[in-house]
Coordinates of C-alpha atoms in Angstrom, one line a residue:
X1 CA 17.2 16.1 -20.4
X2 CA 15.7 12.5 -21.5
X3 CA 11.9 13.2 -22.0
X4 CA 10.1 11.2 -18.8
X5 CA 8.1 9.6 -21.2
X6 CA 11.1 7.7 -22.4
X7 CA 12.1 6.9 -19.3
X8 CA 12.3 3.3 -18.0
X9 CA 12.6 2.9 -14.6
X10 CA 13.5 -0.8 -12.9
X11 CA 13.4 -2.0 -9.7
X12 CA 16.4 -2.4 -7.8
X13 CA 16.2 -6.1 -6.6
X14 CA 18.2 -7.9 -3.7
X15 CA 19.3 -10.0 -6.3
X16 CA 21.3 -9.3 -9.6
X17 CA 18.2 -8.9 -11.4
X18 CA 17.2 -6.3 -13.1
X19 CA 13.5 -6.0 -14.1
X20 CA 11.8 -3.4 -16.3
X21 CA 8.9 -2.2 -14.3
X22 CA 7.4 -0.3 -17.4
X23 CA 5.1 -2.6 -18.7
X24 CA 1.8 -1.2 -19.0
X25 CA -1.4 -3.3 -17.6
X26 CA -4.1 -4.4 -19.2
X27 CA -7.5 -3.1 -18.1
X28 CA -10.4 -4.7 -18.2
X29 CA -14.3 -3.6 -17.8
X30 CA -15.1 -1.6 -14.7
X31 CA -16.9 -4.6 -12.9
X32 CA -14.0 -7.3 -13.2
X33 CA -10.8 -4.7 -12.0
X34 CA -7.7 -7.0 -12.7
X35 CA -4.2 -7.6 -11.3
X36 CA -2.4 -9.0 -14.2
X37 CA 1.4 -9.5 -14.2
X38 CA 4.3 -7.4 -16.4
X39 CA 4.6 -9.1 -19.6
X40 CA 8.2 -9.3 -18.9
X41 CA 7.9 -10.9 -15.8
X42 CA 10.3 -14.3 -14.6
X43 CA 7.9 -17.4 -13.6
X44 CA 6.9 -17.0 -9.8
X45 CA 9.4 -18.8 -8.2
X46 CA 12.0 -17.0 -9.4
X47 CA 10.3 -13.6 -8.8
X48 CA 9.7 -15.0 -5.1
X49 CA 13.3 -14.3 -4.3
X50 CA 13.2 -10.6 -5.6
X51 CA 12.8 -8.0 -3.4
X52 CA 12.6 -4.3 -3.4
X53 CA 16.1 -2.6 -2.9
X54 CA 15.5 -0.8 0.1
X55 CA 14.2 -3.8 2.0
X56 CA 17.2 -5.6 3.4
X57 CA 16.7 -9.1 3.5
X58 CA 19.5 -10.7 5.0
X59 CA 20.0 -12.6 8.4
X60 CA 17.1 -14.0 8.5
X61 CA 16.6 -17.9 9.8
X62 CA 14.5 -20.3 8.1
X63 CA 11.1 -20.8 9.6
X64 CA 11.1 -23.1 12.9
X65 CA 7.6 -24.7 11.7
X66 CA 6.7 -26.1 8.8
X67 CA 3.1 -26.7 8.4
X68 CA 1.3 -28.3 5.0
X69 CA -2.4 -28.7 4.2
X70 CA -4.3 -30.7 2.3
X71 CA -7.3 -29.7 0.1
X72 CA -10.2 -32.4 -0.1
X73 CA -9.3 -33.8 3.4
X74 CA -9.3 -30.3 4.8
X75 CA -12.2 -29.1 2.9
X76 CA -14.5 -32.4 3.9
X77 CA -13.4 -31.4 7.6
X78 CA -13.9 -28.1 7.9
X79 CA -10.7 -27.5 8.9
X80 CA -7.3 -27.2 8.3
X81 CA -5.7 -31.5 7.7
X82 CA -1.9 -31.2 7.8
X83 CA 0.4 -33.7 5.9
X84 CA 2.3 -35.2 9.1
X85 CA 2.9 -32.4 11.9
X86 CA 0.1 -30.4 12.4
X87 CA -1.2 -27.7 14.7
X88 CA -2.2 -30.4 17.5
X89 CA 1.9 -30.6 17.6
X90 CA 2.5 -27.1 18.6
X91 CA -0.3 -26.3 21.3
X92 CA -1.4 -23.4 19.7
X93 CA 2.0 -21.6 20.1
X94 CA 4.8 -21.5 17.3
X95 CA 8.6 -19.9 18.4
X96 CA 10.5 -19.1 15.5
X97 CA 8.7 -18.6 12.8
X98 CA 6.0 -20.4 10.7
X99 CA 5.5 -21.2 6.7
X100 CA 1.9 -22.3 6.0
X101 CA 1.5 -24.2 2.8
X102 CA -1.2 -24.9 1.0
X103 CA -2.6 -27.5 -1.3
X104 CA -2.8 -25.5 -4.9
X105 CA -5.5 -28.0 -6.5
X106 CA -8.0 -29.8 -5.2
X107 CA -8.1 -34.1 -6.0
X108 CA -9.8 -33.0 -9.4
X109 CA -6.7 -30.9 -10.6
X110 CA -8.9 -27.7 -9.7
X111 CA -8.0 -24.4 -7.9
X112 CA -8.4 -25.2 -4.1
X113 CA -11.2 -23.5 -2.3
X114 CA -10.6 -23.8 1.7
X115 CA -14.3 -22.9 3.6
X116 CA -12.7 -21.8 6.5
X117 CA -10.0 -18.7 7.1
X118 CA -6.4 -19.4 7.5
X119 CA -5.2 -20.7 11.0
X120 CA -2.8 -18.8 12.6
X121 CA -0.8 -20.2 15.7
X122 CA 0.8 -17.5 18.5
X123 CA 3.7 -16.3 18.4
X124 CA 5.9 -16.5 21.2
X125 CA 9.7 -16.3 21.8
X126 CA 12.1 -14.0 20.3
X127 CA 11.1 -12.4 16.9
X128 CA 14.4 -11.7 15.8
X129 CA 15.2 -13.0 12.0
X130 CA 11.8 -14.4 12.2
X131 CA 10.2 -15.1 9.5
X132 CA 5.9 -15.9 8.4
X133 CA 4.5 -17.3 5.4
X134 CA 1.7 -18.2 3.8
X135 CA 1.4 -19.4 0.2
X136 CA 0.3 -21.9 -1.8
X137 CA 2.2 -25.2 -2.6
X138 CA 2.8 -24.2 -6.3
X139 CA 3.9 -20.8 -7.1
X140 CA 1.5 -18.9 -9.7
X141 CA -1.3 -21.1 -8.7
X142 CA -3.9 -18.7 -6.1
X143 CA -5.6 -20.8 -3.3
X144 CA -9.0 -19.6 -2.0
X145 CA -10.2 -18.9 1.3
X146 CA -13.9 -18.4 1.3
X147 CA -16.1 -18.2 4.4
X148 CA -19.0 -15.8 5.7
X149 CA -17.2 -15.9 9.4
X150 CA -17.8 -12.6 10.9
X151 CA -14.7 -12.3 12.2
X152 CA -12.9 -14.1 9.4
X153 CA -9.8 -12.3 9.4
X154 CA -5.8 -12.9 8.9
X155 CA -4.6 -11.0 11.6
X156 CA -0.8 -11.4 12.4
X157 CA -0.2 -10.2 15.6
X158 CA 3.2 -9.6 16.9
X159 CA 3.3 -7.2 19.4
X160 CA 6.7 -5.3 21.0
X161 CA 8.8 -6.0 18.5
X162 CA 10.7 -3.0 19.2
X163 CA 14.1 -3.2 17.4
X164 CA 14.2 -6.8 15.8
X165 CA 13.8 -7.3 12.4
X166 CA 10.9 -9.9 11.1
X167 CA 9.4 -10.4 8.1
X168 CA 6.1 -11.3 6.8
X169 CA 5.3 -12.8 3.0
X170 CA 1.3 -14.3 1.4
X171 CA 1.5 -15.5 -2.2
X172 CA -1.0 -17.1 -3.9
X173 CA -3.8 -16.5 -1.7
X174 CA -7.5 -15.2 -2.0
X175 CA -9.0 -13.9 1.0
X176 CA -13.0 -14.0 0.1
X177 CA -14.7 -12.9 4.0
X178 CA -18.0 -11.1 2.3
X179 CA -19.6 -11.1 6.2
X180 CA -16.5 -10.5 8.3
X181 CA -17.8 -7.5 9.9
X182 CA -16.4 -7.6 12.7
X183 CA -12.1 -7.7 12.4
X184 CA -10.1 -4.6 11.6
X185 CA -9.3 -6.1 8.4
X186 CA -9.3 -8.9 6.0
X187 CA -5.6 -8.7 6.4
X188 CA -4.7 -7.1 9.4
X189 CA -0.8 -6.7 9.8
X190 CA -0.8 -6.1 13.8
X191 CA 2.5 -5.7 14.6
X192 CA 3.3 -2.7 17.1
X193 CA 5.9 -1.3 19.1
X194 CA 8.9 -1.2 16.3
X195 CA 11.6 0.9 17.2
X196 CA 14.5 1.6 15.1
X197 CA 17.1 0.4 14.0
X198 CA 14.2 -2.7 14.7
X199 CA 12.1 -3.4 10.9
X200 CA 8.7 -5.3 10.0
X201 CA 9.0 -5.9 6.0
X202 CA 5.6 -7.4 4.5
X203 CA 5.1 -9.0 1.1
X204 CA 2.6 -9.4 -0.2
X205 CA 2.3 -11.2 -4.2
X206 CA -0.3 -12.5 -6.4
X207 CA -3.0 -12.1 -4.1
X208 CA -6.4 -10.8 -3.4
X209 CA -8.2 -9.3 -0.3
X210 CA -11.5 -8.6 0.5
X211 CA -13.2 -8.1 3.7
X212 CA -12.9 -7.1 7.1
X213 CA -13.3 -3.1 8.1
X214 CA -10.7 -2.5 6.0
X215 CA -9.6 -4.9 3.1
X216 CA -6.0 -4.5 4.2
X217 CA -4.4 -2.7 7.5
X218 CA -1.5 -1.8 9.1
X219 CA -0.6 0.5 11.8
X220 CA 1.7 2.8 12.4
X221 CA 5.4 1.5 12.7
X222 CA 8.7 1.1 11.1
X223 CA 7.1 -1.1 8.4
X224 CA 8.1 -1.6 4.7
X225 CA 5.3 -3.0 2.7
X226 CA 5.4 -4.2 -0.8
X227 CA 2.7 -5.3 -3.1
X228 CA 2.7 -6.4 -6.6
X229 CA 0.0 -8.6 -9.2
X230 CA -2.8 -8.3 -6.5
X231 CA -6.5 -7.5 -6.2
X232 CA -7.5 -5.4 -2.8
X233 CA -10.8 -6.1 -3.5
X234 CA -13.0 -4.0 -0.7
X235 CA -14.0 -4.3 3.1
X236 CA -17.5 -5.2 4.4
X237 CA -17.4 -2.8 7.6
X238 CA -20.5 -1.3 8.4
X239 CA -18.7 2.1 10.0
X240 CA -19.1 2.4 6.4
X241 CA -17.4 6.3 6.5
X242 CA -14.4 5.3 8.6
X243 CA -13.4 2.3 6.5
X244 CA -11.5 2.0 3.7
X245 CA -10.1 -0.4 1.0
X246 CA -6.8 -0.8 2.2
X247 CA -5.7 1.2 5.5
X248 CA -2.1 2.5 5.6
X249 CA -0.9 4.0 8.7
X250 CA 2.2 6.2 9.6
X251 CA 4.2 3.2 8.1
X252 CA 7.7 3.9 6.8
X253 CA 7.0 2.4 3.0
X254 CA 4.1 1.5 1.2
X255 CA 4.9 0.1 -2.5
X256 CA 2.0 -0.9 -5.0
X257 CA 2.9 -2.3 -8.2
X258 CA 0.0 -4.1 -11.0
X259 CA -2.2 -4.0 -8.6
X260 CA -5.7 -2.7 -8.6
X261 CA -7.9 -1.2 -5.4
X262 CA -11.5 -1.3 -5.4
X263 CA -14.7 -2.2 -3.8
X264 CA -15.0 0.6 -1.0
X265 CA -18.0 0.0 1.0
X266 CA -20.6 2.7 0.4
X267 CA -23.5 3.6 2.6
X268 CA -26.2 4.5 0.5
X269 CA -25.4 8.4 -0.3
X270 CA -23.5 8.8 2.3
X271 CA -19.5 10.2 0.8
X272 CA -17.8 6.8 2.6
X273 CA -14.0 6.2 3.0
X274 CA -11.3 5.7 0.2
X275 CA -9.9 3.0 -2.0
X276 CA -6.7 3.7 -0.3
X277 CA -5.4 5.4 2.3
X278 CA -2.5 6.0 2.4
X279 CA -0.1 8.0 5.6
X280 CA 3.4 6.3 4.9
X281 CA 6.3 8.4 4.9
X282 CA 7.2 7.1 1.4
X283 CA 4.7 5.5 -0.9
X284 CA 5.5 4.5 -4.4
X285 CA 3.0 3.4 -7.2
X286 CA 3.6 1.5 -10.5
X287 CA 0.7 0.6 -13.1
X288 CA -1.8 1.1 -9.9
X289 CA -5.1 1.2 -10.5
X290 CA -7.5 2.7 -8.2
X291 CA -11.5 2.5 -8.7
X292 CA -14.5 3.7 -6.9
X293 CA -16.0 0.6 -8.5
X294 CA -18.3 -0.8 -5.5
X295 CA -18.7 -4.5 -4.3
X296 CA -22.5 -4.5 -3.0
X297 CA -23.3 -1.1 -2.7
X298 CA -22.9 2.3 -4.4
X299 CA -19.8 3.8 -5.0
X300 CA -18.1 5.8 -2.8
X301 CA -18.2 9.4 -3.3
X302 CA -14.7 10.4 -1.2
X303 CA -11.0 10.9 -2.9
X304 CA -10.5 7.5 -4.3
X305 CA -6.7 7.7 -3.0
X306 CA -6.0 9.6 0.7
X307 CA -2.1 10.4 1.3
X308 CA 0.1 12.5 3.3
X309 CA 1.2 15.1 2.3
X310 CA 3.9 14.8 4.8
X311 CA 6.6 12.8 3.3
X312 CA 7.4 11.5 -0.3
X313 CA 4.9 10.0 -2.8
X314 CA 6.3 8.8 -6.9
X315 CA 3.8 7.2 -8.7
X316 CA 4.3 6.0 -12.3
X317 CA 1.4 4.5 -14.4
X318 CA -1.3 5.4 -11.7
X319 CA -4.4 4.8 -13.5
X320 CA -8.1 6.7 -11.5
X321 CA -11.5 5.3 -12.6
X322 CA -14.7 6.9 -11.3
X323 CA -18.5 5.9 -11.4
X324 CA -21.1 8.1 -10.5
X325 CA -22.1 7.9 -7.1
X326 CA -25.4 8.5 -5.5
X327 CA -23.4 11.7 -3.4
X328 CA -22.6 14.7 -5.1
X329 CA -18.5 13.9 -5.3
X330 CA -15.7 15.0 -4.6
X331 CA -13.5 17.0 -6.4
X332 CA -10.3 15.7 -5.6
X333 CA -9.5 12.3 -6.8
X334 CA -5.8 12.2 -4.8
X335 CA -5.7 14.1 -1.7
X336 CA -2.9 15.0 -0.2
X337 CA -3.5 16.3 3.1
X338 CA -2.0 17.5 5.8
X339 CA -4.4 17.9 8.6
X340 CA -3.1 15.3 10.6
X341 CA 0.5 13.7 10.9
X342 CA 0.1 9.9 11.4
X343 CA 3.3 8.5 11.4
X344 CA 5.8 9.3 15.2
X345 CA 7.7 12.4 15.0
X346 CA 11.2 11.1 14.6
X347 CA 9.3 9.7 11.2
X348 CA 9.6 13.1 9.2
X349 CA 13.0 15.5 8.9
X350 CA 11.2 18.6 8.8
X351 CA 8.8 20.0 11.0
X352 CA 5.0 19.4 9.3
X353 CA 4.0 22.5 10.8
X354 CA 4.8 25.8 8.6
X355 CA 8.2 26.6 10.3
X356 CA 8.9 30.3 10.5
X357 CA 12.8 29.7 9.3
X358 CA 11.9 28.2 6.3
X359 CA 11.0 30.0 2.5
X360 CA 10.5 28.7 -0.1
X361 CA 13.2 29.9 -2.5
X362 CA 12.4 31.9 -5.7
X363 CA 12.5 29.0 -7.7
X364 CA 11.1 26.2 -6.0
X365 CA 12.2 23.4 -8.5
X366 CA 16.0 24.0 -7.7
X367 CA 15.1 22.9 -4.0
X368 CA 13.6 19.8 -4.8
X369 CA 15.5 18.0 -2.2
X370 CA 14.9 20.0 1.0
X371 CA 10.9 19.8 0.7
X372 CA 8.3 17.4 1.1
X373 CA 7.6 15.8 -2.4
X374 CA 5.1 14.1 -4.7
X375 CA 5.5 13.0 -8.1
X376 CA 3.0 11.8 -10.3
X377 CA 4.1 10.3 -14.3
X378 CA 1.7 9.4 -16.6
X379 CA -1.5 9.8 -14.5
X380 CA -5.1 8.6 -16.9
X381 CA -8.4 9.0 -15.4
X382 CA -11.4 7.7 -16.4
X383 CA -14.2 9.3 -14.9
X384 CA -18.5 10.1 -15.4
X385 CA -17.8 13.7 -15.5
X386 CA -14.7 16.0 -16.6
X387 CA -12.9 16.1 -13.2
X388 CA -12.7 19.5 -11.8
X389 CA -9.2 18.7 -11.2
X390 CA -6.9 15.2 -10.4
X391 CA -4.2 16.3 -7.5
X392 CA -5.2 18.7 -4.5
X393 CA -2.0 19.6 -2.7
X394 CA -3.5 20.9 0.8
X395 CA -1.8 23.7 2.8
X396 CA -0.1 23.2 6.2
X397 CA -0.6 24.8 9.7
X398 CA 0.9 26.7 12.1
X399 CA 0.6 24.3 15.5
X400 CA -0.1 20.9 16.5
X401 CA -3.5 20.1 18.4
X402 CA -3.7 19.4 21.9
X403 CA -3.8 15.5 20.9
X404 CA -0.3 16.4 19.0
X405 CA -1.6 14.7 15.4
X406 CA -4.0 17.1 14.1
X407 CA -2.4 19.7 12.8
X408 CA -4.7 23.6 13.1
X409 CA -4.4 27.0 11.8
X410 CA -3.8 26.1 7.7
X411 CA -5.4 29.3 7.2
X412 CA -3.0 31.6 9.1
X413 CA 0.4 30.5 7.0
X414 CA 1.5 31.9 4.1
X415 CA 2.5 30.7 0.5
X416 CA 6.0 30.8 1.4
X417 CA 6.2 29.1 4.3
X418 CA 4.5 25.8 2.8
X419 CA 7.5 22.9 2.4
X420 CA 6.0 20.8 0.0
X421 CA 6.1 20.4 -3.7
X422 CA 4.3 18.3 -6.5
X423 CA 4.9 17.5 -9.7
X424 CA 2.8 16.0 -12.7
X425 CA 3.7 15.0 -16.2
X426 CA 1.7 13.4 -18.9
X427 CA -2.0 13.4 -16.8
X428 CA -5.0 13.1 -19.2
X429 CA -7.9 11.7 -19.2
X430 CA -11.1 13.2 -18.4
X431 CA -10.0 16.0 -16.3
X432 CA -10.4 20.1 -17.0
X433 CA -7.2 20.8 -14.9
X434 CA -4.7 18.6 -13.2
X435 CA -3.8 20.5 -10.0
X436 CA -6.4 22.4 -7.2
X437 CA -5.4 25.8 -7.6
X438 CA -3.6 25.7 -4.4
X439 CA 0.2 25.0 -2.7
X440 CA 3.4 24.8 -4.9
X441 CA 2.4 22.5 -7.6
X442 CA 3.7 22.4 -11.0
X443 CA 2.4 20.6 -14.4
X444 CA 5.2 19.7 -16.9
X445 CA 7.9 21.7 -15.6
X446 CA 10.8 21.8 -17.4
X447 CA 13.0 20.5 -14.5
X448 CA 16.7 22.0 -14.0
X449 CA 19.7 19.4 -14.4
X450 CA 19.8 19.4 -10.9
X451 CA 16.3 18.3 -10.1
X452 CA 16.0 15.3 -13.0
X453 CA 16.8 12.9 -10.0
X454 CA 12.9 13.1 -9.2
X455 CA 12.2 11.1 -12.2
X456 CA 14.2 8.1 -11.3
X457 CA 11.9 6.1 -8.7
X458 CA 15.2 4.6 -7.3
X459 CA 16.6 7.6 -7.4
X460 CA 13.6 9.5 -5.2
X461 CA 13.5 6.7 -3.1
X462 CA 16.8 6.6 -2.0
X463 CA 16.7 10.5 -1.3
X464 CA 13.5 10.2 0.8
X465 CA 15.1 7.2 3.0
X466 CA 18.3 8.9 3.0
X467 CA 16.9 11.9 5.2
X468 CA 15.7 9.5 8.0
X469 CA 18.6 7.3 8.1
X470 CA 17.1 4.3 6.7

């Protein structure tokens, strides 16, 4: 078998591209967390076009509205000033689909700072093959939104989109809200009501994020998300432990790549919420990192990273820095849980309650492909303290609650009738143990022939997508 350490995994891309998603990332000092691109990435505009192979992007129509900004007029206004049609034009309302494009530099030849948030007009009309963009006129080049607006806030809402497919893309864009309180998020993806065979796929590149109650948020749905070179930067909420960096509900992808998540609000010494958290049914990770490093108050003493353990995490590069807080921590650094089941039920092909049919068999890495699976390559932490241990794989109960989420009685199952498995190879850092001495978790196991498949992130991915149909 090829040593995972030699392993070179790419990213399957809509077009024939192949890129080598291996690169490792440059980190800088704990206070300036950055989002750097792969060396080997193409220019900008050619990456644009690339997209994840699971996310189908065809049949989609150009956007209906075209609106362009200008800087220094804009700026001087207060406002967004459109080159010819502007928002006057459309009543507040856009049908079809909208791409928002912004002035890269300012009259000077400078990076463009807007002082207000992004505009957003309604939707109305059929979403199918829609499409919504915003992004800066030159590719590579961020723009800046920068306002204390309490309820600053780029919320896209798009709401019983049931089995159409629509799409959502931001490159090039800083979202600096350091007094928006009040929105669910900096970001706030609100689109509800997707049914399947019915997909919302959101991209988001070259970015950064920071405010709102959650930094980034998207509810539960069948939702792909992909996000690469980007700074999630923190939330400003003041429910400080029910809000997190970035917010992932029981979406059906969430897919992280060079990009960095820090900045949790802390309250004082209270423990706070996570840098991510993270209920999709398949998440993926590459060169992520993932800091407790705070933005205006002390850091957070939770799990920096929150998932399911209900569903399929792979993770390659995932890089876990912790400052002291002012809270005795936590020991876990990524918690996969399984006291609640966010995503709907049709979501998961096994039950998430310890089904009395199922054992484990005797050997449980020759079953690899009938259980609920995390994978974890080359994991470094970098923490104040030797970590008691990295993963905590939690144990599953026996019944659902009477609000059918929360799932009760983990402490009346047994060993084997637990359905999930996770693997780690190549963790260091400063750590006495990689696994919570609990569940079926394995460190550096020599894998049988049959189970090398869990090393291949396409691989995995397909297999987890696979059971559900999609």
């Amino acid at each position: 078998m090829p040593s995972y350490r030699r392993l070179r995994t790419t990213l399957a891309l809509s077009l024939p591209l192949l890129l080598d998603m291996t690169a490792p990332m440059a980190i800088a000092a704990p206070t300036q967390p950055p989002a750097p691109a792969p060396v080997d990435s193409p220019p900008p505009e050619e990456r644009d076009r690339l997209y994840p192979f699971y996310m189908p992007m065809d049949g989609f129509r150009a956007p209906a509205v075209t609106l362009k900004v200008k800087c220094d007029a804009s700026r001087a206004a207060g406002k967004e000033v459109y080159y010819g049609r502007g928002a006057d034009d459309l009543g507040g309302r856009a049908e079809g689909g909208f791409d928002l494009v912004y002035d890269a530099l300012d009259g000077q030849g400078r990076p463009c700072v807007y002082p207000f948030a992004p505009w957003l007009p309604q939707v109305t009309g059929s979403l199918q093959g829609t499409q919504y963009i915003l992004r800066s006129s030159m590719p590579g080049h961020r723009v800046s939104f920068r306002t204390d607006y309490d309820w600053a806030s780029v919320d896209l809402r798009l709401f019983g989109v049931g089995t159409q497919r629509v799409h959502f893309e931001m490159r090039d864009v800083e979202l600096d809200f350091p007094q928006a309180i009040q929105p669910k998020a900096a970001l706030h993806l609100e689109v509800t009501e997707t049914r399947k065979p019915g997909l919302f796929t959101a991209v988001i590149r070259r970015s950064r994020i920071y405010g709102g109650k959650n930094g980034l948020f998207a509810p539960n749905g069948q939702t792909m998300i992909y996000v690469e070179d980007s700074d999630i930067a923190g939330n400003v909420g003041t429910n400080v432990d029910q809000e997190h960096t970035t917010y992932i509900n029981g979406t059906l992808v969430s897919h992280f790549r060079n990009t960095v998540f820090h900045g949790q609000r802390a309250g004082g010494d209270m423990a706070s919420g996570h840098q991510l958290k993270d209920k999709a049914y398949l998440r993926i990770y590459e060169n992520v990192t993932v800091s407790n490093v705070p933005q205006g108050s002390t850091p957070s003493a939770m799990p920096l990273i929150d998932a399911s353990a209900f569903g399929f995490t792979w993770a390659d590069g995932l890089r876990i820095e912790r400052m002291q807080p002012a809270q005795s921590p936590r020991d876990t650094l990524v918690d996969l849980r399984t006291d609640i089941r966010y995503g709907e039920p049709d979501l998961y092909p096994w039950p998430v309650i310890a089904d009395p049919s199922w054992r484990m068999p005797a050997d449980p890495l020759t079953a690899l492909d009938k259980v609920y699976l995390s994978v974890f390559l080359n994991t470094t932490v970098e923490s104040f303290r030797p970590e008691p241990h990295v993963f905590a794989l939690r144990q599953t109960g026996n019944r659902l609650g009477a609000d059918g989420s929360h799932v009760d009685g983990d402490g009346e199952t047994t060993r084997a009738q637990q359905r999930m498995v996770s693997l780690a190879f190549g963790t260091s850092g400063t750590i006495r143990r990689v696994y919570a001495p609990e569940g079926w978790t394995y460190t550096d196991p020599d894998l049988p022939p049959s189970a090398e498949w869990v090393l291949d992130r396409d691989a995995f991915a397909r297999h987890a997508l696979g059971l559900i149909g999609r």
